């Protein structure tokens, strides 16, 4: 595996899931693969779970780890070609990337959407420059449009909680999984909901419903075969899992609205009443979460909250990805 961005990159999901549970039972089984190998983690944005889980996964596999915070302790980087660099950016990404590649064997990149230019964001301009110029295998630690390590961990968590396979295509009982928009005080990217929808669609034994206010439609290539329901209560009815996440306007129905907050309806906040509509549903969120805006205290602190197991499984999803990249070196 030379790059990891979308669910297709991981190959058959049932095999990836089996590998995840194998690693979870023995996290150091493949430690020999990373001996004398170095992972470079590059952060253009803040991180807690991604930084810690990725570094832990690499260490479990015997790797050395270098962490670079681009906005703290490094030269400011220009990302556009043709720019006269007479401002505050001292180095161009096109020189920085191959230099970074000289010092490592694998590269993980975290770079968020700017939320002003949809075409630029959805072209994954920054990530693709790393893939093209680094000379190293590259995996996404969240990008402008996707967060595959999170979605993989979410899928692991759902299968653990459900107690049955969700990727075999043979299960008679299929969980109803609902991705619900929730309000937020800041404009956020669509990366997490995009990847969550993509990975749930790829799992053959999951029924996915996406609910959000009108105008907040995700890109069709991520929505796939999911049912889109604008009535949140109807979407929640009989649900086994509720995944709450805010996203700013994706600009699908109106490109001029891209990256904007066009709905602030607090009735979408997931509370006890909302969860009462479900089939004793489990609550999920990628974290960090704005309490009493996305979800109320009583829901996130309830026995049905899976947010901590989700976060723990980030180590496992990343271990599978790094393991496969090391095997391909």
mmCIF file of C-alpha atoms in Angstrom:
data_model
loop_
_atom_site.group_PDB
_atom_site.id
_atom_site.type_symbol
_atom_site.label_atom_id
_atom_site.label_comp_id
_atom_site.label_asym_id
_atom_site.label_seq_id
_atom_site.Cartn_x
_atom_site.Cartn_y
_atom_site.Cartn_z
ATOM 1 C CA UNK A 1 0.000 0.000 0.000
ATOM 2 C CA UNK A 2 1.705 3.180 -1.244
ATOM 3 C CA UNK A 3 -0.931 5.648 -0.046
ATOM 4 C CA UNK A 4 -3.939 5.611 2.253
ATOM 5 C CA UNK A 5 -6.680 8.154 1.684
ATOM 6 C CA UNK A 6 -9.946 6.379 0.954
ATOM 7 C CA UNK A 7 -11.582 3.108 1.910
ATOM 8 C CA UNK A 8 -10.610 1.545 -1.421
ATOM 9 C CA UNK A 9 -6.943 1.812 -0.455
ATOM 10 C CA UNK A 10 -7.323 -0.700 2.382
ATOM 11 C CA UNK A 11 -8.570 -3.509 0.113
ATOM 12 C CA UNK A 12 -11.199 -6.038 1.240
ATOM 13 C CA UNK A 13 -12.729 -4.671 4.423
ATOM 14 C CA UNK A 14 -13.348 -8.046 6.033
ATOM 15 C CA UNK A 15 -9.623 -8.803 5.855
ATOM 16 C CA UNK A 16 -8.695 -5.378 7.205
ATOM 17 C CA UNK A 17 -11.095 -5.835 10.103
ATOM 18 C CA UNK A 18 -9.706 -9.290 10.900
ATOM 19 C CA UNK A 19 -6.224 -7.785 10.900
ATOM 20 C CA UNK A 20 -7.378 -5.014 13.229
ATOM 21 C CA UNK A 21 -8.651 -7.481 15.820
ATOM 22 C CA UNK A 22 -5.495 -9.576 15.462
ATOM 23 C CA UNK A 23 -3.391 -6.498 16.245
ATOM 24 C CA UNK A 24 -5.688 -5.503 19.085
ATOM 25 C CA UNK A 25 -5.016 -8.894 20.702
ATOM 26 C CA UNK A 26 -1.233 -8.474 20.294
ATOM 27 C CA UNK A 27 -0.171 -4.900 19.562
ATOM 28 C CA UNK A 28 3.535 -5.742 19.369
ATOM 29 C CA UNK A 29 3.303 -8.816 17.145
ATOM 30 C CA UNK A 30 4.729 -6.989 14.119
ATOM 31 C CA UNK A 31 7.328 -4.892 15.938
ATOM 32 C CA UNK A 32 10.076 -6.272 13.695
ATOM 33 C CA UNK A 33 8.584 -4.537 10.650
ATOM 34 C CA UNK A 34 9.505 -1.059 11.843
ATOM 35 C CA UNK A 35 13.018 -1.719 13.078
ATOM 36 C CA UNK A 36 15.348 1.062 11.852
ATOM 37 C CA UNK A 37 12.433 2.684 10.008
ATOM 38 C CA UNK A 38 11.188 6.232 10.623
ATOM 39 C CA UNK A 39 7.719 7.744 10.405
ATOM 40 C CA UNK A 40 7.440 11.493 9.896
ATOM 41 C CA UNK A 41 4.149 13.004 11.079
ATOM 42 C CA UNK A 42 3.446 16.433 9.601
ATOM 43 C CA UNK A 43 0.794 18.632 11.191
ATOM 44 C CA UNK A 44 -0.578 21.734 9.528
ATOM 45 C CA UNK A 45 -3.340 21.774 12.177
ATOM 46 C CA UNK A 46 -3.868 20.967 15.838
ATOM 47 C CA UNK A 47 -4.334 17.405 16.995
ATOM 48 C CA UNK A 48 -4.743 15.285 20.113
ATOM 49 C CA UNK A 49 -6.043 11.784 19.243
ATOM 50 C CA UNK A 50 -4.413 11.661 15.818
ATOM 51 C CA UNK A 51 -1.018 12.691 17.145
ATOM 52 C CA UNK A 52 -1.050 10.342 20.123
ATOM 53 C CA UNK A 53 -2.635 7.321 18.454
ATOM 54 C CA UNK A 54 -0.466 7.498 15.325
ATOM 55 C CA UNK A 55 2.731 7.867 17.307
ATOM 56 C CA UNK A 56 1.732 4.997 19.598
ATOM 57 C CA UNK A 57 0.880 2.762 16.617
ATOM 58 C CA UNK A 58 4.235 3.474 14.986
ATOM 59 C CA UNK A 59 6.084 2.759 18.231
ATOM 60 C CA UNK A 60 4.164 -0.503 18.649
ATOM 61 C CA UNK A 61 5.501 -1.475 15.227
ATOM 62 C CA UNK A 62 9.072 -0.669 16.249
ATOM 63 C CA UNK A 63 9.430 2.621 14.353
ATOM 64 C CA UNK A 64 11.247 5.824 15.176
ATOM 65 C CA UNK A 65 8.943 8.846 14.997
ATOM 66 C CA UNK A 66 9.573 12.467 13.992
ATOM 67 C CA UNK A 67 6.798 15.000 14.573
ATOM 68 C CA UNK A 68 6.798 18.301 12.692
ATOM 69 C CA UNK A 69 4.347 21.079 13.569
ATOM 70 C CA UNK A 70 4.454 23.269 10.482
ATOM 71 C CA UNK A 71 2.943 26.258 12.282
ATOM 72 C CA UNK A 72 5.159 25.987 15.374
ATOM 73 C CA UNK A 73 8.918 25.741 15.021
ATOM 74 C CA UNK A 74 9.173 25.446 11.225
ATOM 75 C CA UNK A 75 9.429 27.971 8.426
ATOM 76 C CA UNK A 76 6.089 29.185 7.156
ATOM 77 C CA UNK A 77 5.361 27.267 3.975
ATOM 78 C CA UNK A 78 4.016 28.527 0.681
ATOM 79 C CA UNK A 79 1.774 25.981 -1.062
ATOM 80 C CA UNK A 80 0.913 27.740 -4.343
ATOM 81 C CA UNK A 81 2.974 27.779 -7.528
ATOM 82 C CA UNK A 82 3.687 31.071 -9.299
ATOM 83 C CA UNK A 83 3.580 33.122 -6.099
ATOM 84 C CA UNK A 84 6.183 35.876 -5.586
ATOM 85 C CA UNK A 85 7.392 34.943 -2.104
ATOM 86 C CA UNK A 86 7.903 38.432 -0.706
ATOM 87 C CA UNK A 87 5.613 37.934 2.284
ATOM 88 C CA UNK A 88 5.928 36.007 5.551
ATOM 89 C CA UNK A 89 6.394 32.556 3.957
ATOM 90 C CA UNK A 90 10.082 31.668 3.744
ATOM 91 C CA UNK A 91 10.011 28.207 2.157
ATOM 92 C CA UNK A 92 8.013 26.543 -0.553
ATOM 93 C CA UNK A 93 6.340 23.219 0.025
ATOM 94 C CA UNK A 94 7.848 21.915 -3.207
ATOM 95 C CA UNK A 95 11.354 22.151 -1.708
ATOM 96 C CA UNK A 96 10.286 21.210 1.823
ATOM 97 C CA UNK A 97 8.515 17.978 0.804
ATOM 98 C CA UNK A 98 11.464 16.189 -0.859
ATOM 99 C CA UNK A 99 13.710 17.303 2.013
ATOM 100 C CA UNK A 100 11.282 15.729 4.489
ATOM 101 C CA UNK A 101 11.326 12.574 2.408
ATOM 102 C CA UNK A 102 15.113 12.333 2.866
ATOM 103 C CA UNK A 103 14.688 11.819 6.611
ATOM 104 C CA UNK A 104 12.001 9.133 6.809
ATOM 105 C CA UNK A 105 10.455 5.999 5.345
ATOM 106 C CA UNK A 106 6.738 6.847 5.740
ATOM 107 C CA UNK A 107 4.892 10.164 5.930
ATOM 108 C CA UNK A 108 1.608 10.987 7.645
ATOM 109 C CA UNK A 109 -0.009 14.332 6.721
ATOM 110 C CA UNK A 110 -2.712 16.310 8.535
ATOM 111 C CA UNK A 111 -4.052 19.328 6.672
ATOM 112 C CA UNK A 112 -7.548 20.792 6.999
ATOM 113 C CA UNK A 113 -9.807 22.458 4.460
ATOM 114 C CA UNK A 114 -9.541 26.205 4.005
ATOM 115 C CA UNK A 115 -13.347 26.314 3.495
ATOM 116 C CA UNK A 116 -13.129 29.204 1.044
ATOM 117 C CA UNK A 117 -12.361 27.456 -2.261
ATOM 118 C CA UNK A 118 -14.252 24.198 -2.721
ATOM 119 C CA UNK A 119 -12.395 23.212 -5.873
ATOM 120 C CA UNK A 120 -9.012 23.662 -4.159
ATOM 121 C CA UNK A 121 -10.065 21.745 -1.047
ATOM 122 C CA UNK A 122 -11.683 18.851 -2.887
ATOM 123 C CA UNK A 123 -8.638 18.521 -5.160
ATOM 124 C CA UNK A 124 -6.634 17.652 -2.000
ATOM 125 C CA UNK A 125 -3.898 19.983 -3.239
ATOM 126 C CA UNK A 126 -1.565 19.767 -0.220
ATOM 127 C CA UNK A 127 -1.834 16.013 0.305
ATOM 128 C CA UNK A 128 -1.302 15.263 -3.370
ATOM 129 C CA UNK A 129 1.883 17.324 -3.413
ATOM 130 C CA UNK A 130 3.269 15.072 -0.686
ATOM 131 C CA UNK A 131 2.297 11.980 -2.650
ATOM 132 C CA UNK A 132 3.898 13.362 -5.822
ATOM 133 C CA UNK A 133 7.111 14.884 -4.475
ATOM 134 C CA UNK A 134 8.114 13.110 -1.247
ATOM 135 C CA UNK A 135 9.195 9.806 -2.776
ATOM 136 C CA UNK A 136 7.667 8.048 0.249
ATOM 137 C CA UNK A 137 4.402 6.239 1.032
ATOM 138 C CA UNK A 138 1.922 8.791 2.396
ATOM 139 C CA UNK A 139 -1.161 8.333 4.541
ATOM 140 C CA UNK A 140 -3.834 10.824 5.524
ATOM 141 C CA UNK A 141 -4.113 11.858 9.167
ATOM 142 C CA UNK A 142 -7.131 13.983 8.089
ATOM 143 C CA UNK A 143 -7.190 16.123 5.003
ATOM 144 C CA UNK A 144 -9.390 18.771 3.440
ATOM 145 C CA UNK A 145 -12.064 16.204 2.606
ATOM 146 C CA UNK A 146 -11.412 12.882 4.389
ATOM 147 C CA UNK A 147 -10.368 11.340 7.712
ATOM 148 C CA UNK A 148 -9.954 7.632 6.923
ATOM 149 C CA UNK A 149 -8.143 6.623 10.121
ATOM 150 C CA UNK A 150 -11.110 7.904 12.133
ATOM 151 C CA UNK A 151 -13.681 6.147 9.951
ATOM 152 C CA UNK A 152 -11.738 2.875 10.125
ATOM 153 C CA UNK A 153 -11.669 3.156 13.934
ATOM 154 C CA UNK A 154 -15.413 3.926 13.922
ATOM 155 C CA UNK A 155 -16.076 0.761 11.939
ATOM 156 C CA UNK A 156 -13.989 -1.320 14.365
ATOM 157 C CA UNK A 157 -15.960 0.182 17.261
ATOM 158 C CA UNK A 158 -19.322 -0.567 15.656
ATOM 159 C CA UNK A 159 -18.401 -4.195 14.990
ATOM 160 C CA UNK A 160 -17.140 -4.626 18.569
ATOM 161 C CA UNK A 161 -20.316 -3.119 20.013
ATOM 162 C CA UNK A 162 -22.629 -4.944 17.608
ATOM 163 C CA UNK A 163 -20.931 -8.243 18.384
ATOM 164 C CA UNK A 164 -21.266 -9.477 14.810
ATOM 165 C CA UNK A 165 -19.407 -8.940 11.564
ATOM 166 C CA UNK A 166 -20.455 -5.910 9.565
ATOM 167 C CA UNK A 167 -18.230 -6.385 6.512
ATOM 168 C CA UNK A 168 -18.811 -9.961 5.414
ATOM 169 C CA UNK A 169 -21.878 -9.378 3.260
ATOM 170 C CA UNK A 170 -23.556 -12.385 4.903
ATOM 171 C CA UNK A 171 -25.004 -11.043 8.143
ATOM 172 C CA UNK A 172 -28.736 -11.514 8.609
ATOM 173 C CA UNK A 173 -28.905 -8.751 11.228
ATOM 174 C CA UNK A 174 -27.768 -5.355 10.015
ATOM 175 C CA UNK A 175 -27.334 -2.417 12.400
ATOM 176 C CA UNK A 176 -29.018 0.841 11.500
ATOM 177 C CA UNK A 177 -26.343 3.532 11.683
ATOM 178 C CA UNK A 178 -27.347 7.193 11.567
ATOM 179 C CA UNK A 179 -24.970 10.038 10.755
ATOM 180 C CA UNK A 180 -26.594 13.185 12.087
ATOM 181 C CA UNK A 181 -25.594 16.801 11.586
ATOM 182 C CA UNK A 182 -25.498 18.835 14.813
ATOM 183 C CA UNK A 183 -25.020 22.569 15.395
ATOM 184 C CA UNK A 184 -21.667 24.214 16.067
ATOM 185 C CA UNK A 185 -20.343 27.693 16.726
ATOM 186 C CA UNK A 186 -17.583 27.421 14.087
ATOM 187 C CA UNK A 187 -17.476 26.389 10.450
ATOM 188 C CA UNK A 188 -16.021 22.874 10.322
ATOM 189 C CA UNK A 189 -14.819 20.738 7.377
ATOM 190 C CA UNK A 190 -16.735 17.801 5.946
ATOM 191 C CA UNK A 191 -13.793 15.386 6.297
ATOM 192 C CA UNK A 192 -15.158 13.269 9.158
ATOM 193 C CA UNK A 193 -18.725 12.886 7.826
ATOM 194 C CA UNK A 194 -17.380 12.262 4.308
ATOM 195 C CA UNK A 195 -15.171 9.407 5.440
ATOM 196 C CA UNK A 196 -17.734 8.023 7.870
ATOM 197 C CA UNK A 197 -20.314 7.796 5.083
ATOM 198 C CA UNK A 198 -17.794 6.305 2.687
ATOM 199 C CA UNK A 199 -16.657 3.581 5.099
ATOM 200 C CA UNK A 200 -20.166 2.713 6.312
ATOM 201 C CA UNK A 201 -21.269 2.338 2.689
ATOM 202 C CA UNK A 202 -18.340 0.015 2.045
ATOM 203 C CA UNK A 203 -19.356 -2.192 4.990
ATOM 204 C CA UNK A 204 -21.828 -4.535 3.353
ATOM 205 C CA UNK A 205 -23.839 -5.316 6.487
ATOM 206 C CA UNK A 206 -24.728 -1.786 7.641
ATOM 207 C CA UNK A 207 -27.829 0.257 6.840
ATOM 208 C CA UNK A 208 -26.704 3.889 6.725
ATOM 209 C CA UNK A 209 -29.004 6.899 7.106
ATOM 210 C CA UNK A 210 -27.723 10.482 6.876
ATOM 211 C CA UNK A 211 -29.816 13.266 8.377
ATOM 212 C CA UNK A 212 -29.175 16.999 8.187
ATOM 213 C CA UNK A 213 -30.950 20.277 7.419
ATOM 214 C CA UNK A 214 -31.795 20.906 3.789
ATOM 215 C CA UNK A 215 -28.888 22.472 1.945
ATOM 216 C CA UNK A 216 -26.249 20.545 3.911
ATOM 217 C CA UNK A 217 -26.011 17.646 1.456
ATOM 218 C CA UNK A 218 -22.625 15.926 1.394
ATOM 219 C CA UNK A 219 -20.863 15.251 -1.886
ATOM 220 C CA UNK A 220 -22.690 12.398 -3.667
ATOM 221 C CA UNK A 221 -19.468 10.404 -4.069
ATOM 222 C CA UNK A 222 -19.394 10.014 -0.275
ATOM 223 C CA UNK A 223 -23.147 9.664 0.295
ATOM 224 C CA UNK A 224 -23.220 6.636 -2.008
ATOM 225 C CA UNK A 225 -26.197 4.388 -1.308
ATOM 226 C CA UNK A 226 -27.067 5.917 2.041
ATOM 227 C CA UNK A 227 -30.632 7.025 2.718
ATOM 228 C CA UNK A 228 -30.843 10.803 3.189
ATOM 229 C CA UNK A 229 -33.593 11.831 5.610
ATOM 230 C CA UNK A 230 -34.246 15.489 6.451
ATOM 231 C CA UNK A 231 -36.553 14.642 9.372
ATOM 232 C CA UNK A 232 -34.151 13.945 12.235
ATOM 233 C CA UNK A 233 -36.717 12.150 14.383
ATOM 234 C CA UNK A 234 -37.686 9.835 11.547
ATOM 235 C CA UNK A 235 -34.003 9.114 10.888
ATOM 236 C CA UNK A 236 -33.366 8.240 14.553
ATOM 237 C CA UNK A 237 -36.277 5.826 14.858
ATOM 238 C CA UNK A 238 -35.000 2.304 15.450
ATOM 239 C CA UNK A 239 -31.352 3.327 15.122
ATOM 240 C CA UNK A 240 -28.675 1.157 16.739
ATOM 241 C CA UNK A 241 -25.895 3.745 16.433
ATOM 242 C CA UNK A 242 -26.044 7.542 16.338
ATOM 243 C CA UNK A 243 -22.951 9.309 15.013
ATOM 244 C CA UNK A 244 -23.211 13.042 15.644
ATOM 245 C CA UNK A 245 -20.998 15.486 13.789
ATOM 246 C CA UNK A 246 -21.181 19.059 12.625
ATOM 247 C CA UNK A 247 -20.078 20.108 9.179
ATOM 248 C CA UNK A 248 -20.229 23.439 7.406
ATOM 249 C CA UNK A 249 -22.210 23.820 4.219
ATOM 250 C CA UNK A 250 -20.618 21.528 1.580
ATOM 251 C CA UNK A 251 -21.748 23.788 -1.253
ATOM 252 C CA UNK A 252 -23.285 20.915 -3.226
ATOM 253 C CA UNK A 253 -26.665 22.544 -3.807
ATOM 254 C CA UNK A 254 -25.341 26.123 -3.731
ATOM 255 C CA UNK A 255 -21.583 26.527 -4.364
ATOM 256 C CA UNK A 256 -21.663 30.074 -2.962
ATOM 257 C CA UNK A 257 -22.502 28.628 0.476
ATOM 258 C CA UNK A 258 -19.415 26.421 0.642
ATOM 259 C CA UNK A 259 -17.768 26.490 4.064
ATOM 260 C CA UNK A 260 -20.437 28.733 5.581
ATOM 261 C CA UNK A 261 -22.754 28.202 8.535
ATOM 262 C CA UNK A 262 -26.195 28.416 6.946
ATOM 263 C CA UNK A 263 -28.101 26.709 9.769
ATOM 264 C CA UNK A 264 -27.836 27.227 13.531
ATOM 265 C CA UNK A 265 -30.854 25.196 14.610
ATOM 266 C CA UNK A 266 -30.158 24.013 18.178
ATOM 267 C CA UNK A 267 -33.010 21.521 17.998
ATOM 268 C CA UNK A 268 -30.541 19.206 16.224
ATOM 269 C CA UNK A 269 -28.423 18.880 19.397
ATOM 270 C CA UNK A 270 -28.470 15.212 20.452
ATOM 271 C CA UNK A 271 -30.089 14.917 23.879
ATOM 272 C CA UNK A 272 -31.889 12.257 25.918
ATOM 273 C CA UNK A 273 -35.133 12.787 24.033
ATOM 274 C CA UNK A 274 -33.373 12.253 20.709
ATOM 275 C CA UNK A 275 -31.792 9.027 21.952
ATOM 276 C CA UNK A 276 -35.189 7.812 23.220
ATOM 277 C CA UNK A 277 -36.290 7.592 19.582
ATOM 278 C CA UNK A 278 -33.609 4.957 18.899
ATOM 279 C CA UNK A 279 -33.356 1.225 19.541
ATOM 280 C CA UNK A 280 -31.381 1.791 22.754
ATOM 281 C CA UNK A 281 -28.826 3.291 20.399
ATOM 282 C CA UNK A 282 -25.154 3.826 21.085
ATOM 283 C CA UNK A 283 -23.796 7.361 20.804
ATOM 284 C CA UNK A 284 -20.657 8.069 18.771
ATOM 285 C CA UNK A 285 -18.518 11.122 18.045
ATOM 286 C CA UNK A 286 -14.935 11.514 16.817
ATOM 287 C CA UNK A 287 -13.971 14.079 19.503
ATOM 288 C CA UNK A 288 -13.247 16.808 20.440
ATOM 289 C CA UNK A 289 -16.892 17.608 21.057
ATOM 290 C CA UNK A 290 -18.635 20.817 22.103
ATOM 291 C CA UNK A 291 -20.825 19.649 24.975
ATOM 292 C CA UNK A 292 -24.419 20.865 25.056
ATOM 293 C CA UNK A 293 -24.042 22.062 21.476
ATOM 294 C CA UNK A 294 -23.361 18.826 19.608
ATOM 295 C CA UNK A 295 -24.499 16.536 22.439
ATOM 296 C CA UNK A 296 -25.733 17.012 25.997
ATOM 297 C CA UNK A 297 -23.752 15.952 29.068
ATOM 298 C CA UNK A 298 -26.153 13.169 29.977
ATOM 299 C CA UNK A 299 -25.883 11.509 26.559
ATOM 300 C CA UNK A 300 -22.107 11.618 26.200
ATOM 301 C CA UNK A 301 -21.666 10.417 29.797
ATOM 302 C CA UNK A 302 -24.248 7.636 29.504
ATOM 303 C CA UNK A 303 -23.364 3.906 29.426
ATOM 304 C CA UNK A 304 -24.361 3.945 25.753
ATOM 305 C CA UNK A 305 -21.618 6.418 24.826
ATOM 306 C CA UNK A 306 -18.814 4.896 22.752
ATOM 307 C CA UNK A 307 -16.623 7.976 22.375
ATOM 308 C CA UNK A 308 -13.742 6.617 24.481
ATOM 309 C CA UNK A 309 -13.610 3.167 22.797
ATOM 310 C CA UNK A 310 -13.679 4.995 19.454
ATOM 311 C CA UNK A 311 -10.672 7.074 20.441
ATOM 312 C CA UNK A 312 -8.844 3.987 21.711
ATOM 313 C CA UNK A 313 -9.436 2.233 18.394
ATOM 314 C CA UNK A 314 -7.592 4.996 16.565
ATOM 315 C CA UNK A 315 -4.390 3.241 17.653
ATOM 316 C CA UNK A 316 -5.643 0.026 16.072
ATOM 317 C CA UNK A 317 -6.790 1.464 12.750
ATOM 318 C CA UNK A 318 -3.500 3.286 12.360
ATOM 319 C CA UNK A 319 -1.513 0.162 13.258
ATOM 320 C CA UNK A 320 -3.128 -1.744 10.387
ATOM 321 C CA UNK A 321 -2.345 1.034 7.910
ATOM 322 C CA UNK A 322 1.283 1.502 8.981
ATOM 323 C CA UNK A 323 1.837 -2.266 9.099
ATOM 324 C CA UNK A 324 0.672 -2.646 5.514
ATOM 325 C CA UNK A 325 2.831 0.248 4.344
ATOM 326 C CA UNK A 326 5.883 -1.219 6.053
ATOM 327 C CA UNK A 327 5.215 -4.576 4.424
ATOM 328 C CA UNK A 328 5.173 -2.872 1.014
ATOM 329 C CA UNK A 329 8.541 -1.133 1.434
#
